[in-house]
Coordinates of C-alpha atoms in Angstrom, one line a residue:
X21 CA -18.3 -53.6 27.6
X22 CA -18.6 -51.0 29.9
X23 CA -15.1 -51.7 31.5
X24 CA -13.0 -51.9 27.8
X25 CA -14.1 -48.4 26.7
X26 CA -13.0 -46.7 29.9
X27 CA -9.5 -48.2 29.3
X28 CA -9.9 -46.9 26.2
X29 CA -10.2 -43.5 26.9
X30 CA -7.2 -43.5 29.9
X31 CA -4.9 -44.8 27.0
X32 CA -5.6 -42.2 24.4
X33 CA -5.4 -39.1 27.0
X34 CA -1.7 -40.8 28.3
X35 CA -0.8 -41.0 24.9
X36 CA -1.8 -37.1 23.9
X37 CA 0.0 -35.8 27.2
X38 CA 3.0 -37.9 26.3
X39 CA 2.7 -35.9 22.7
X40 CA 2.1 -32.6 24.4
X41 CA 5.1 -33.0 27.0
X42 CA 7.5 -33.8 24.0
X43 CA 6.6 -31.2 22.5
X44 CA 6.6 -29.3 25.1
X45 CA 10.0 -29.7 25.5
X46 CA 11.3 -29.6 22.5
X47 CA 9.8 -25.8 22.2
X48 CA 11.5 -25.4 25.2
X49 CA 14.9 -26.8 23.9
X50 CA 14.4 -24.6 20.7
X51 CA 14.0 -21.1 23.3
X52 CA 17.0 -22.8 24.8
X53 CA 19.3 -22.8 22.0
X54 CA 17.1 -19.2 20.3
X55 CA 18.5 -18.0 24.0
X56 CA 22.0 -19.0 23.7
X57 CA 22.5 -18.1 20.0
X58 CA 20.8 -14.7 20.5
X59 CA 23.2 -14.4 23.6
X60 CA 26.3 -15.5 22.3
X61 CA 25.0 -13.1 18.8
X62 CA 24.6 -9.9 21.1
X63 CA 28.1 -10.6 23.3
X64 CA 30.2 -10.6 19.3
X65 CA 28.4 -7.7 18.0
X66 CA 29.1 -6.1 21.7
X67 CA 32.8 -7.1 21.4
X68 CA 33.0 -6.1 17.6
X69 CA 31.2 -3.0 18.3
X70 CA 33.8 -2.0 21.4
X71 CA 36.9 -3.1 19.1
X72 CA 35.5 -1.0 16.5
X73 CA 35.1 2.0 19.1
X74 CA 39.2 1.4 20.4
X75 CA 40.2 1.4 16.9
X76 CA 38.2 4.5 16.4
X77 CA 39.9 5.9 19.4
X78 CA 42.8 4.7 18.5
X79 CA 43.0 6.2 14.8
X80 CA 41.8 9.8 16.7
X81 CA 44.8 9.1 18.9
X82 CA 47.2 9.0 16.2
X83 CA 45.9 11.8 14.4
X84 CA 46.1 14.2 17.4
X85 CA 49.2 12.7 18.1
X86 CA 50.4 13.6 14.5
X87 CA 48.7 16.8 14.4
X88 CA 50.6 18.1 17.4
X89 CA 54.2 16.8 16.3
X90 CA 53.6 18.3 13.0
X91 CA 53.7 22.4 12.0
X92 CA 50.3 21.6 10.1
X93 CA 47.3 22.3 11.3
X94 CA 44.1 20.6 10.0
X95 CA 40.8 21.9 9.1
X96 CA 37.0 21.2 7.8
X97 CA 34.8 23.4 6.3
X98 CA 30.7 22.7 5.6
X99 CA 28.3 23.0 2.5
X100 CA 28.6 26.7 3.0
X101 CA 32.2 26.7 3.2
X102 CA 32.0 27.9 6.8
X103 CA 34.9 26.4 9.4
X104 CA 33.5 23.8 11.5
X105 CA 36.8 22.4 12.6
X106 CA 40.7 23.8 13.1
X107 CA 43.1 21.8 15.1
X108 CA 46.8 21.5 15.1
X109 CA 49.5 22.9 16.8
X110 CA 51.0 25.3 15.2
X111 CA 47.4 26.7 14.6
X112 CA 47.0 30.3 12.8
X113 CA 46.7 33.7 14.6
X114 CA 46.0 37.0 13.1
X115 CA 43.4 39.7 13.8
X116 CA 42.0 41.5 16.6
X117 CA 41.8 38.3 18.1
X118 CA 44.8 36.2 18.3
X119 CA 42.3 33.0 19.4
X120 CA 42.3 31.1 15.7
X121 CA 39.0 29.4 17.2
X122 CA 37.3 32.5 16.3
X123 CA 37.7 31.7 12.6
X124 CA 34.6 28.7 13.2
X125 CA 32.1 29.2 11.5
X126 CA 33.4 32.2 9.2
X127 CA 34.5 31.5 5.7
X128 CA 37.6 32.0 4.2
X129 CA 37.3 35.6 2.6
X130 CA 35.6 36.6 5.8
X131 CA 38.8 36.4 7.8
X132 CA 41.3 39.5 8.4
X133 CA 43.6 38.2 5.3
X134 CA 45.7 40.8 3.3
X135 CA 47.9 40.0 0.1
X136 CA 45.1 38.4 -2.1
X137 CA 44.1 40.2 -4.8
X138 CA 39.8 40.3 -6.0
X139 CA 40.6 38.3 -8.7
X140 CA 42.6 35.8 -6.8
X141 CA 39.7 35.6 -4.3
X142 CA 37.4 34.9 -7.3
X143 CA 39.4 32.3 -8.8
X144 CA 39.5 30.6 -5.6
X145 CA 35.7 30.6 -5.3
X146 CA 35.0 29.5 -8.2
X147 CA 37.1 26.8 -7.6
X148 CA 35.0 25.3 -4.5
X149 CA 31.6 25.9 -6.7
X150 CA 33.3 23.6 -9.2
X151 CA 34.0 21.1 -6.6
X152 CA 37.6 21.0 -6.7
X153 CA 40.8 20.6 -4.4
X154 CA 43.0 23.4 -4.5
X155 CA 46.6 23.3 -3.3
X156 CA 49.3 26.2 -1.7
X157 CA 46.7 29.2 -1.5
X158 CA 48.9 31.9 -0.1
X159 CA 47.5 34.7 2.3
X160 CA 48.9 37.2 5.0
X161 CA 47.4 38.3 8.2
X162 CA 48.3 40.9 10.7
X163 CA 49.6 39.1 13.9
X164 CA 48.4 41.4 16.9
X165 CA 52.0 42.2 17.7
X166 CA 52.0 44.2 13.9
X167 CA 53.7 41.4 12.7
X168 CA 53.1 39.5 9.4
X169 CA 52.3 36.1 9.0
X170 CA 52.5 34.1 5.7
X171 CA 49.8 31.3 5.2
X172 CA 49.4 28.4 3.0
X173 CA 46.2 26.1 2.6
X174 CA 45.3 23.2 0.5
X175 CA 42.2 21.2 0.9
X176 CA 39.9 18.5 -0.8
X177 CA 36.4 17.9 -1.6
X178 CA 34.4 16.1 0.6
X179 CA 31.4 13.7 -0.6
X180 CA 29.1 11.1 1.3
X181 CA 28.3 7.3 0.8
X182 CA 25.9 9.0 -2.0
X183 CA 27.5 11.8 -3.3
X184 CA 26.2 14.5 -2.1
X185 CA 29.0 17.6 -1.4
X186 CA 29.5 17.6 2.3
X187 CA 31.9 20.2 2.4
X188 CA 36.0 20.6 2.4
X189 CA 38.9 19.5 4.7
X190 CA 42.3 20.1 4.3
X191 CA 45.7 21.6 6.4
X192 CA 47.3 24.9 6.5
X193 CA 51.0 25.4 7.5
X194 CA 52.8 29.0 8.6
X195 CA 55.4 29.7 5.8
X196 CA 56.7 32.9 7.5
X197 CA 60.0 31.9 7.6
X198 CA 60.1 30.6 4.1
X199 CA 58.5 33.3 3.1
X200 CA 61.2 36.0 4.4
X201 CA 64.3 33.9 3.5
X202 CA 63.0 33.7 0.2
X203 CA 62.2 38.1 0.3
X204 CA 65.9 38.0 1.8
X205 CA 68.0 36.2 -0.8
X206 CA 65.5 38.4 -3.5
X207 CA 66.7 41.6 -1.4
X208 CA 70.4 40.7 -1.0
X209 CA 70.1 39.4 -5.3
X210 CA 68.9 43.2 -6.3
X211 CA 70.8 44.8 -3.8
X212 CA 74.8 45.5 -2.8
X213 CA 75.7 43.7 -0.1
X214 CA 77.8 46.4 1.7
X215 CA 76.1 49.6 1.2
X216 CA 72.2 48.0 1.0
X217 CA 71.7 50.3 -2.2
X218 CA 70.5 48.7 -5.6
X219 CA 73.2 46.6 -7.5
X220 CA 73.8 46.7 -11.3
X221 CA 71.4 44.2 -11.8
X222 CA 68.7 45.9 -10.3
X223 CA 69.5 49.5 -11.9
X224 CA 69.3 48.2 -14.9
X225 CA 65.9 46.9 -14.1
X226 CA 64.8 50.5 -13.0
X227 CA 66.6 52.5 -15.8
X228 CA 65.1 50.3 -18.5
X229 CA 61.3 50.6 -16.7
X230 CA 62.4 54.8 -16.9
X231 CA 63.3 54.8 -20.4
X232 CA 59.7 52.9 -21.0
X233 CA 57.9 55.1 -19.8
X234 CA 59.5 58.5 -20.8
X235 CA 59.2 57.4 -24.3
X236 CA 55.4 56.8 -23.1
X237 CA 55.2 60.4 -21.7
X238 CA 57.9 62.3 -23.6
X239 CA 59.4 62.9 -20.3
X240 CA 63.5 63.5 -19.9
X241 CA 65.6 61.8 -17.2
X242 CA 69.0 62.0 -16.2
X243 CA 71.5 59.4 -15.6
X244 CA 75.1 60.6 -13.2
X245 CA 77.9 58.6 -13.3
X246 CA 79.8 59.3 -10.0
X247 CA 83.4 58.0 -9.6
X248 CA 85.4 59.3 -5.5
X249 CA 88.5 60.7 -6.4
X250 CA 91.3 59.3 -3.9
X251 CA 89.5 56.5 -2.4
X252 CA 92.8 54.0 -3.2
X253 CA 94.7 56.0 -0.9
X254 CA 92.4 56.2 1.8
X255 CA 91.6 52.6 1.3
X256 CA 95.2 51.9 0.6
X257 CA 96.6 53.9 4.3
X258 CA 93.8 53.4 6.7
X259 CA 93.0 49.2 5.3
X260 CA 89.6 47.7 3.8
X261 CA 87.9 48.5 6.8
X262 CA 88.2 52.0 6.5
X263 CA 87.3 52.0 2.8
X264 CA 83.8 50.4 3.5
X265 CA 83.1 52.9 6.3
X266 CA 83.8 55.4 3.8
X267 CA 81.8 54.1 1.0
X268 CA 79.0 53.4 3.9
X269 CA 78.9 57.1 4.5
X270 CA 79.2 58.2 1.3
X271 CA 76.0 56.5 0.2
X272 CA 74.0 57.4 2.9
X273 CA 74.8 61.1 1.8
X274 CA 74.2 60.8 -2.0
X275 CA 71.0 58.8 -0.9
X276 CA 69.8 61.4 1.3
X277 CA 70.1 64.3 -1.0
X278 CA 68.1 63.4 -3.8
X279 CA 64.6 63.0 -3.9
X280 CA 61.8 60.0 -3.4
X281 CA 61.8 59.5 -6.7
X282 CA 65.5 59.2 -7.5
X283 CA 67.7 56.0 -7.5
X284 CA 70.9 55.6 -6.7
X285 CA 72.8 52.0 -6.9
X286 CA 76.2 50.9 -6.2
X287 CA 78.2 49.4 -9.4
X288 CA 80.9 48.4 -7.7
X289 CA 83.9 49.6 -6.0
X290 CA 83.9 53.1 -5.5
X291 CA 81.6 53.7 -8.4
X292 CA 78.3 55.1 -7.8
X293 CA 75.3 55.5 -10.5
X294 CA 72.3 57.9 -10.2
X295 CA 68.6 58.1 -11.6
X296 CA 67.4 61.7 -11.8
X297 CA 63.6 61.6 -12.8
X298 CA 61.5 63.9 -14.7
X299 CA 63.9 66.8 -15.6
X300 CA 63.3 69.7 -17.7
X301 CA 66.3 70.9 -18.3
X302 CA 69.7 70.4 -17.8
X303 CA 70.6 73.2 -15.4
X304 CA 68.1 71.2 -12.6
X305 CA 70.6 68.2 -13.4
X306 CA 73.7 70.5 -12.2
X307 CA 72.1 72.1 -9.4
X308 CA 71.5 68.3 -8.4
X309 CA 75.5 67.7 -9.3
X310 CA 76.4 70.9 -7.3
X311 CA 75.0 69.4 -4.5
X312 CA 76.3 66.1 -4.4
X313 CA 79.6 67.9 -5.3
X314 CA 78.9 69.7 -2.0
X315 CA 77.9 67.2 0.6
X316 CA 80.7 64.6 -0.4
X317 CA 83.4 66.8 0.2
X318 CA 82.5 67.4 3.6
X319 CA 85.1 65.4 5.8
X320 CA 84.5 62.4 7.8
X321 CA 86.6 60.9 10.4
X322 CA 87.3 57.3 10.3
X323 CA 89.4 55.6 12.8
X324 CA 90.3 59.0 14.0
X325 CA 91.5 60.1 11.1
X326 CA 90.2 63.0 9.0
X327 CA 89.3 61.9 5.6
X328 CA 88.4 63.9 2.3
X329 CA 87.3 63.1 -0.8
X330 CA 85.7 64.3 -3.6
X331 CA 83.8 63.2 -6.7
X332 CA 83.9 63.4 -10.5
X333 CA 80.5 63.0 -12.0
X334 CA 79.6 62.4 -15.4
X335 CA 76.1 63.0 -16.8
X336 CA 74.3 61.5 -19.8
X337 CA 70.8 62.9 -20.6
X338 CA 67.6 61.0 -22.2
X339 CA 66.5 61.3 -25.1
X340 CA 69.0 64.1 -25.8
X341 CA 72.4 62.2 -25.8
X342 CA 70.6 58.6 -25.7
X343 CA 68.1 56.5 -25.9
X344 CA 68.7 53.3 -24.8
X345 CA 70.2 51.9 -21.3
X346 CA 73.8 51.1 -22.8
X347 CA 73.9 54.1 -24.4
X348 CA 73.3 55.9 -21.6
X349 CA 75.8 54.7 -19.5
X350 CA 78.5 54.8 -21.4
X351 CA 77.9 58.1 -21.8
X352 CA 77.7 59.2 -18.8
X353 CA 81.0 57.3 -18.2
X354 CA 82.9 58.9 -20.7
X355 CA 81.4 62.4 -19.4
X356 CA 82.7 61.2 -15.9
X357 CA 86.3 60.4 -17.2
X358 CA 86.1 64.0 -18.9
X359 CA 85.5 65.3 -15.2
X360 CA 88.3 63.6 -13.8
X361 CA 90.5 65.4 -16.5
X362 CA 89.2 68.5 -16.1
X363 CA 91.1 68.6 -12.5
X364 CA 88.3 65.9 -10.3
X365 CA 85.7 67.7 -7.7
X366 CA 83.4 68.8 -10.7
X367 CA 80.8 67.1 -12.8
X368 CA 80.7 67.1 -17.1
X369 CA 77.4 66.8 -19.5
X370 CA 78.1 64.3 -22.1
X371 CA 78.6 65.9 -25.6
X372 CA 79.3 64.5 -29.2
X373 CA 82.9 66.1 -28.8
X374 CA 83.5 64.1 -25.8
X375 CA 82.8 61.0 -27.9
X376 CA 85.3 62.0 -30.7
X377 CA 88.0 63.2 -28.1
X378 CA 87.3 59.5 -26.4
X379 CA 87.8 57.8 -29.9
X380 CA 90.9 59.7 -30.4
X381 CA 92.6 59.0 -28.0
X382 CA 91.7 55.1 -28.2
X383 CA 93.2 55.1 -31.6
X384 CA 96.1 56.7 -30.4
X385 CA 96.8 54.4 -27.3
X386 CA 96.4 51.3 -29.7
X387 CA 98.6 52.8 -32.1
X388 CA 101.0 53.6 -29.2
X389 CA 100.7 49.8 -28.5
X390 CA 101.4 48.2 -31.4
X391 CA 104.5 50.9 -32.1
X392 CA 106.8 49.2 -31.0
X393 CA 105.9 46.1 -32.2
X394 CA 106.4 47.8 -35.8
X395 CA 109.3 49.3 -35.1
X396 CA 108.1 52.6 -35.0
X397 CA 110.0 54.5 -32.4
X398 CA 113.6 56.1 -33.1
X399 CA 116.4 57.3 -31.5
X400 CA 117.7 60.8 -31.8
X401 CA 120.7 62.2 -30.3
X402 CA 121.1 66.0 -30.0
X403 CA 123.9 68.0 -28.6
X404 CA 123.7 70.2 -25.4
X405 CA 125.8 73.7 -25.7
X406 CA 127.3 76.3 -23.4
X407 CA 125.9 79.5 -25.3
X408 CA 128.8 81.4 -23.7
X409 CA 131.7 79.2 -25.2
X410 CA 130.1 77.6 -27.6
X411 CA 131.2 73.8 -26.1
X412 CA 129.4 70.9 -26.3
X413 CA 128.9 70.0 -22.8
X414 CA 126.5 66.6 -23.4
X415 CA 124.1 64.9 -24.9
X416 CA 120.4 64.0 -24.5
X417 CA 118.4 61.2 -26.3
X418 CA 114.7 61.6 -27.9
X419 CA 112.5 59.0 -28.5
X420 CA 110.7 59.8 -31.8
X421 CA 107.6 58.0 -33.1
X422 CA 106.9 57.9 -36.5
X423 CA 103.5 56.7 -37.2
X424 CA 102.6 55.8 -40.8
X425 CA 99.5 57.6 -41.2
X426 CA 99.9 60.5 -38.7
X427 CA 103.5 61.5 -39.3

C-alpha cells in the first residue's frame, strides 16, 4: 500500500513537468515569432521611413534645381506676414543693403519699395486679412547702384491639416526689362522718332488737357504753328541726311527757348507746333515769336556747309480766336500760311479776315479748276504798234476767264 502511492505521486509530478515544459516552450516559440515579426516590422517601417526621407530629398532636389534654372525666386511668409524664407536665383536686391536675406523677417510694406500708392498698399492688406491669393503686385526699389528695379509677386494662402492660417508662399520675378521695353515702345508711341520731341498724337493729348483746364481757370494759352522756310533746298542739295541734322538742331533751339511749362512737338516734316501757357496778352506771345524768329535764323554748318533758314509762324489764341483743339490749329495754320505770304522770317496772329481771305481764295482756285472744264477761258488777240509809224509790228494772245458769277 505503501509502495502504490509513492508511484503515484512520481507519475503525477512527471506528468505536470511534461505540461510545464510544453508550455514552456511554446511561450518561448510565441517570443520567437513576437521577435521576428517585431524585427522584420521595425526593418519595413526603417526602410519606408528612409525611402520616404530620399524622396523627400529628392523632391527638395528638384525644387532647388528648378529654382536656380528659373528667373523666379520663391518665398514664404508666417501668420504675421513676416519673410521666413526667399530663395531663388535671380533673387531681389534693393536698399541700403543689396543682401535680399535681409528682407527675413520684415513684411512686405516694411521693405525700401517705391511706386505703390497708400491705397494700393491698403488694398493689398486687406487682401491677406481676407485670406486670399493675390497675383502680379508690382513694386520698384532702388538698386544700390541708383538704378531701378521693377518687381512682381503673387502668392497663396497657406492652411494646416486643420485649417488654421499658417501663413503665405508664393514667387517673385524681376520684370525690369519688361518693364522698360514696355516705357520704350510707350516713349517712341508719344514721341517723333527723329527729333525725340512729342508727336501729333501726343500734342493733342496735351493741348486738349490745356484747353480743360483754362476753361477751369479762365486762363489764355497760345498755340504757334511754325513752318522753316527753304528746308527743300537744303534738304534737296546737301541729301536726307543733312535735312535731319537740320531739323535736329532746329528743335533743340525752339526747345531751349521756351519755358518749363511750354511744349513743343514735331508734326511732321519740317513743321513744328508750339504750346505757350498761361498768357496775358498777345504782345508776350510775339516777344516769344520774336525770339524763335531770332535764334532760328542763326546759321548752322552742316557737312561744312553754311546753312540758313528761317521760319514763318502762325499763331492762334484761346479762347479769343478758339476754343476747341481743331479749331485751334487750323487757325494757327492759316495765320502761318499768312506769314509765308507776307515775305517768310515773320510770324502772323490769326484774325477773322484771315479766314475770309482763306475762303476766298479756295473758291477761287476751285473755280479756276473747274474753268476749263466749263469752257470758261477765251482767247483774245490784240495788236502790237510802232507809236512812231503807226505799223502793226505783232501780235500777243490773252487768256480771258469769264466766270458766271464773278464776271
Amino acid at each position: 500500500m505503501y509502495v502504490s502511492i509513492g508511484l503515484s505521486k512520481t507519475a503525477v509530478f512527471a506528468a505536470a513537468n511534461a505540461d510545464f515544459m510544453r508550455n514552456l516552450m511554446l511561450l518561448l516559440v510565441v517570443a520567437v515569432l513576437v521577435l521576428i515579426a517585431a524585427w522584420v516590422g521595425s526593418d519595413a517601417f526603417v526602410r519606408g521611413r528612409l525611402k520616404a526621407e530620399a524622396t523627400l530629398r529628392e523632391s527638395e532636389a528638384r525644387f532647388r534645381s528648378l529654382t536656380a534654372l528659373s528667373s523666379d525666386w520663391y518665398w514664404e511668409q508666417d501668420a504675421d506676414f513676416c519673410f521666413t524664407r526667399i530663395e531663388g536665383r535671380f533673387l531681389p536686391r534693393g536698399g541700403e543693403k543689396s543682401d535680399p536675406k535681409s528682407d527675413l523677417g520684415k513684411r512686405h510694406w516694411e521693405l525700401p519699395i517705391t511706386g505703390v500708392t497708400e491705397e494700393q498698399w491698403q488694398a493689398h492688406r486687406d487682401t491677406l486679412a481676407a485670406r486670399e491669393p493675390f497675383r502680379d503686385f508690382e513694386y520698384k526699389r532702388n538698386l544700390p547702384d541708383g538704378q531701378v528695379s521693377y518687381i512682381t509677386v503673387s502668392g497663396v494662402p497657406i492652411f494646416d491639416e486643420k485649417g488654421h492660417f499658417r501663413g503665405y508662399r508664393g514667387v517673385g520675378r524681376d520684370i525690369t526689362e519688361r518693364k522698360r521695353a514696355q516705357e520704350l515702345i510707350e516713349h517712341l508711341a508719344r514721341h517723333d522718332g527723329l527729333t525725340d520731341l512729342p508727336n501729333r498724337v501726343m500734342f493733342s493729348q496735351v493741348l486738349n488737357l490745356a484747353i480743360q483746364s483754362a476753361r477751369r481757370y479762365e486762363r489764355h494759352f497760345a498755340v504757334l504753328f511754325i513752318d522753316l522756310d527753304r528746308f527743300k533746298i537744303i534738304n534737296d542739295t546737301l541729301g536726307h541726311e543733312a535735312g535731319d541734322t537740320l531739323l535736329q538742331e532746329m528743335s533743340r533751339r525752339v526747345k531751349d527757348n521756351l519755358r518749363s511749362s511750354d511744349v513743343v512737338a514735331r508734326l511732321g516734316g519740317d513743321e513744328f507746333v508750339v504750346l505757350v501757357q498761361e498768357v496775358a496778352e498777345p504782345e508776350q506771345v510775339a516777344i516769344v515769336a520774336r525770339k524763335l524768329l531770332s535764334t532760328v535764323i542763326k546759321p548752322i554748318v552742316i557737312l561744312g556747309q553754311e546753312c540758313r533758314v528761317t521760319a514763318s509762324i502762325g499763331i492762334s489764341m484761346f479762347p479769343t480766336d478758339a476754343q476747341d483743339e481743331q479749331s485751334l490749329m487750323k487757325n494757327a495754320d492759316m495765320a502761318m500760311y499768312l506769314a509765308k505770304e507776307e515775305g517768310k522770317n515773320n510770324f502772323q496772329f490769326y484774325s477773322k479776315d484771315i479766314k475770309t481771305q482763306s475762303l476766298e481764295r479756295l473758291t477761287l482756285e476751285t473755280s479756276l479748276r473747274r474753268a476749263l472744264e466749263r469752257s470758261e477761258f477765251f482767247l483774245h488777240y490784240q495788236a502790237k504798234l510802232d507809236l512812231k509809224t503807226d505799223a502793226i509790228t505783232g501780235v500777243e494772245t490773252l487768256v480771258r476767264w469769264q466766270h458766271p458769277d464773278l464776271g
